[in-house]
Amino acid sequence: MKLKTTALLITSLLVLAGCDQAEKSAQQLMGKAAESAKQAIDDTHKAAEQALSDATGGLISKKESTEKDAEKTESSSQEI
């Protein structure tokens, strides 16, 4: 009887250890998948910005840089 109980406890511990390892592996895979998804989103965003810039002849990016320059000028004049 003690042998069966001991064997059952050891088996249970091995199963739990296996589950813990499987959980760690799953977490690693999820982390890698999330990083890959983030990279894909960033790449898509850059491609969309480039396509928009090409389609508008760079007018939008020029407008944004002009607005940024204006903000810098205002903030530098406020510091004086």
Backbone as a ProteinNet text record, in pm:
[ID]
protein_1_A
[PRIMARY]
MKLKTTALLITSLLVLAGCDQAEKSAQQLMGKAAESAKQAIDDTHKAAEQALSDATGGLISKKESTEKDAEKTESSSQEI
[TERTIARY]
81.9	0	86.5	191.8	279.7	351.3	386.8	456.4	367.2	239.8	146.4	126.6	116.4	97.8	220	338.9	462.9	475.3	444.6	451.1	353.5	235.4	134.7	182	242.9	294.6	408.1	498.1	609.8	557.8	462.9	404.2	336.3	265.3	198.8	300.2	410.3	514.5	575.3	599	653.6	557	428.6	328.4	324.2	327.5	326.6	451.1	566.9	690.6	681.5	623.4	605	510.9	405.9	311	378.3	461.5	533	625.3	695.3	785.5	706.9	593	509.2	457.9	423.4	376.4	487.5	608.7	721.7	747.8	742.2	763.3	654.5	531.7	420.6	438.3	484	506.7	617	721.4	829.1	778.4	699	642.9	550.9	471.5	381.8	462	570.4	656.1	716.9	763.7	821.6	715	595.7	486.7	447	442.7	408.1	514.1	640.1	748.2	741.7	713.3	699.9	582.4	471.7	354.5	385.9	455.7	493.1	582.7	677.4	767.1	690.3	595	514.4	431.6	376.7	298.4	387.6	506.3	599.3	639.7	670	708.8	594.1	472.6	355.9	333.8	351.8	335.4	437.1	562.6	666	634.6	589.5	556.4	438.9	340.5	224.8	266.6	353.2	401.9	479.2	560.7	638.4	546.1	445.1	350.8	273.4	233.3	161.9	251	374.4	469.3	492.3	507.7	526.7	403.8	286	162	136.7	176.3	151.6	270.5	375.5	494.2	566.7	546.9	616.4	553.1	434.9	370.6	334.6	286.4	244.7	364.2	472.6	589.1	650.2	642.7	693.4	608.7	476.8	386.8	415.2	434.8	463.7	594.9	697.8	826.2	816.3	733.1	712.7	644.5	546.2	478.1	574.7	659.4	757	857	901.2	993.5	928.8	800.8	729	719.8	694.2	687.7	822.5	929.7	1064	1094.9	1055.6	1080.2	1004.5	878.7	798.1	858.7	900.5	953.4	1087.5	1171.1	1299.2	1280.1	1180.4	1155.9	1096.9	1026.1	970.7	1078.8	1184	1292.5	1367.8	1374.6	1447.8	1366
-119.2	0	125.9	127.9	243.3	262.6	153.3	160.7	224.3	187.3	245.7	394.1	431.5	572	653.2	597.6	666.1	680.7	575.6	580.4	683.4	691	787.2	930.6	954.6	1088.1	1128	1035.5	1064.1	1092.6	1013.7	1034.7	1171.6	1207.2	1337.2	1450.6	1437.2	1540.2	1552.8	1440.7	1444.5	1509.9	1482	1542.7	1693.6	1735	1878	1947.2	1881.4	1939.5	1952.3	1854	1859.5	1972.3	1992	2101.1	2236.6	2248.8	2374.2	2405.2	2303.8	2322.6	2359.1	2294.8	2324.8	2468.6	2513.4	2651.1	2750.8	2723.3	2812.5	2817.9	2703.4	2699.7	2778.4	2763.2	2836	2986.4	3028.4	3170.6	3224.6	3146.4	3189.1	3203.2	3106.2	3112	3232.8	3260.8	3376.2	3506.4	3512.3	3631.5	3651.8	3543.6	3554	3592.2	3536.6	3569.5	3715.8	3765.4	3905.9	3997.5	3961.2	4042.2	4041	3925.9	3916.6	4000.5	3996.6	4076.2	4224.8	4265.5	4406.3	4450.2	4366	4398.6	4410.3	4320.2	4325.2	4453.9	4493.2	4617.1	4737.1	4739.1	4850.5	4858.1	4742.1	4739.2	4787.4	4744	4785.6	4935.9	4988.6	5132.9	5211.9	5166.4	5235.1	5229.9	5113.8	5100.3	5189.9	5199.4	5285.4	5432	5472.2	5610.5	5639.9	5544.8	5563.8	5572.8	5485.6	5488.4	5619.7	5666.2	5793.1	5909.4	5904.1	6008.1	6007.3	5887.3	5876.6	5925.8	5891.3	5928.2	6078	6142.6	6286.3	6369.4	6304.4	6376.9	6440.2	6387.9	6437.8	6560.8	6599.5	6720.3	6706.7	6589.9	6570.7	6575.2	6507.5	6507.5	6647.2	6724.3	6862.2	6946.5	6925.5	7000.2	6966.6	6838.8	6797.3	6857.3	6858.2	6913.3	7064.7	7131.3	7275	7304.1	7222.4	7239.8	7215.3	7115.8	7086.7	7201.6	7256.8	7370.4	7490.1	7511	7622.6	7603	7480.7	7452.1	7475.6	7435	7456.2	7604.5	7681.2	7825.3	7891.1	7850.5	7906.9	7873.1	7747.4	7707.9	7774.5	7795.7	7860.6	8009	8072.4	8213.4	8231.5	8132.6	8139.9	8126.1	8053.1	8034.9	8164.8	8251.2	8378.3	8470.5
0	0	0	84.2	88.8	-43.8	-108.3	-236.4	-343	-343.8	-440.9	-414.6	-287.7	-252.6	-291.5	-262.4	-297.3	-448.7	-520.9	-666.8	-722	-663.2	-707.4	-681.9	-566	-534.5	-628.5	-655	-745.9	-886.5	-930	-1062.3	-1069.7	-963	-959.3	-967.2	-894.8	-899	-1037.7	-1102.5	-1238.1	-1335.6	-1320.2	-1407.3	-1384.3	-1256.6	-1225.9	-1280.1	-1267.2	-1320.2	-1471.9	-1536	-1681	-1721.5	-1643.1	-1671.4	-1654.3	-1551.9	-1528.4	-1645.4	-1693	-1806.8	-1933	-1951.1	-2067.6	-2060.3	-1940	-1923.8	-1956.2	-1910.9	-1940.3	-2090.7	-2154.8	-2299.2	-2372.3	-2326.5	-2389	-2371.3	-2253.1	-2229.7	-2320.6	-2340.2	-2429.6	-2572.3	-2615.8	-2750.5	-2767.6	-2665.3	-2671.5	-2677.1	-2602.1	-2605.8	-2743	-2804	-2937.7	-3040.2	-3025.6	-3118	-3105	-2981.8	-2960	-3020.4	-3004.7	-3061.9	-3214.8	-3272.7	-3418.4	-3468	-3395.1	-3433.6	-3425.6	-3320.5	-3305.1	-3419.2	-3456.4	-3566.7	-3697.7	-3719	-3840.8	-3846.2	-3731.7	-3726.2	-3754.8	-3695.6	-3720	-3866.5	-3925.2	-4066.4	-4155.7	-4124.2	-4201.8	-4190	-4069.3	-4046	-4128.3	-4127.3	-4204.9	-4354.1	-4401.1	-4543.4	-4580.2	-4491.2	-4517.7	-4521.2	-4428.7	-4429.2	-4557.4	-4600.7	-4723.3	-4844.8	-4849.4	-4961	-4963.5	-4846.4	-4839.2	-4882.2	-4839.9	-4878	-5028.4	-5084.9	-5229.8	-5305.4	-5255.2	-5324	-5318.8	-5212.1	-5198.7	-5241.5	-5283.6	-5325.9	-5209	-5090.8	-4973.1	-4911.5	-4958.1	-4905.5	-4758	-4718.4	-4579.5	-4485.9	-4521.9	-4433.9	-4424.1	-4532.7	-4528.5	-4434.2	-4438.9	-4351.9	-4205.8	-4175.5	-4038.5	-3989.8	-4075	-4033	-4014.1	-4094.1	-4078.6	-3945.1	-3909.4	-3781.3	-3665.5	-3677.2	-3572.2	-3558.6	-3671.7	-3668.4	-3599.8	-3627.8	-3566.2	-3415.3	-3373	-3229.7	-3163.6	-3230	-3174.1	-3162.5	-3263	-3261.9	-3147.1	-3128.3	-3019.4	-2883.7	-2865.6	-2736.1	-2708	-2810.3	-2788.8	-2758.9	-2821.3	-2791.3	-2653	-2603.9	-2469.4	-2364.8	-2394.8	-2298.8	-2275.4	-2374.4	-2363.2	-2280.7
[MASK]
++++++++++++++++++++++++++++++++++++++++++++++++++++++++++++++++++++++++++++++++

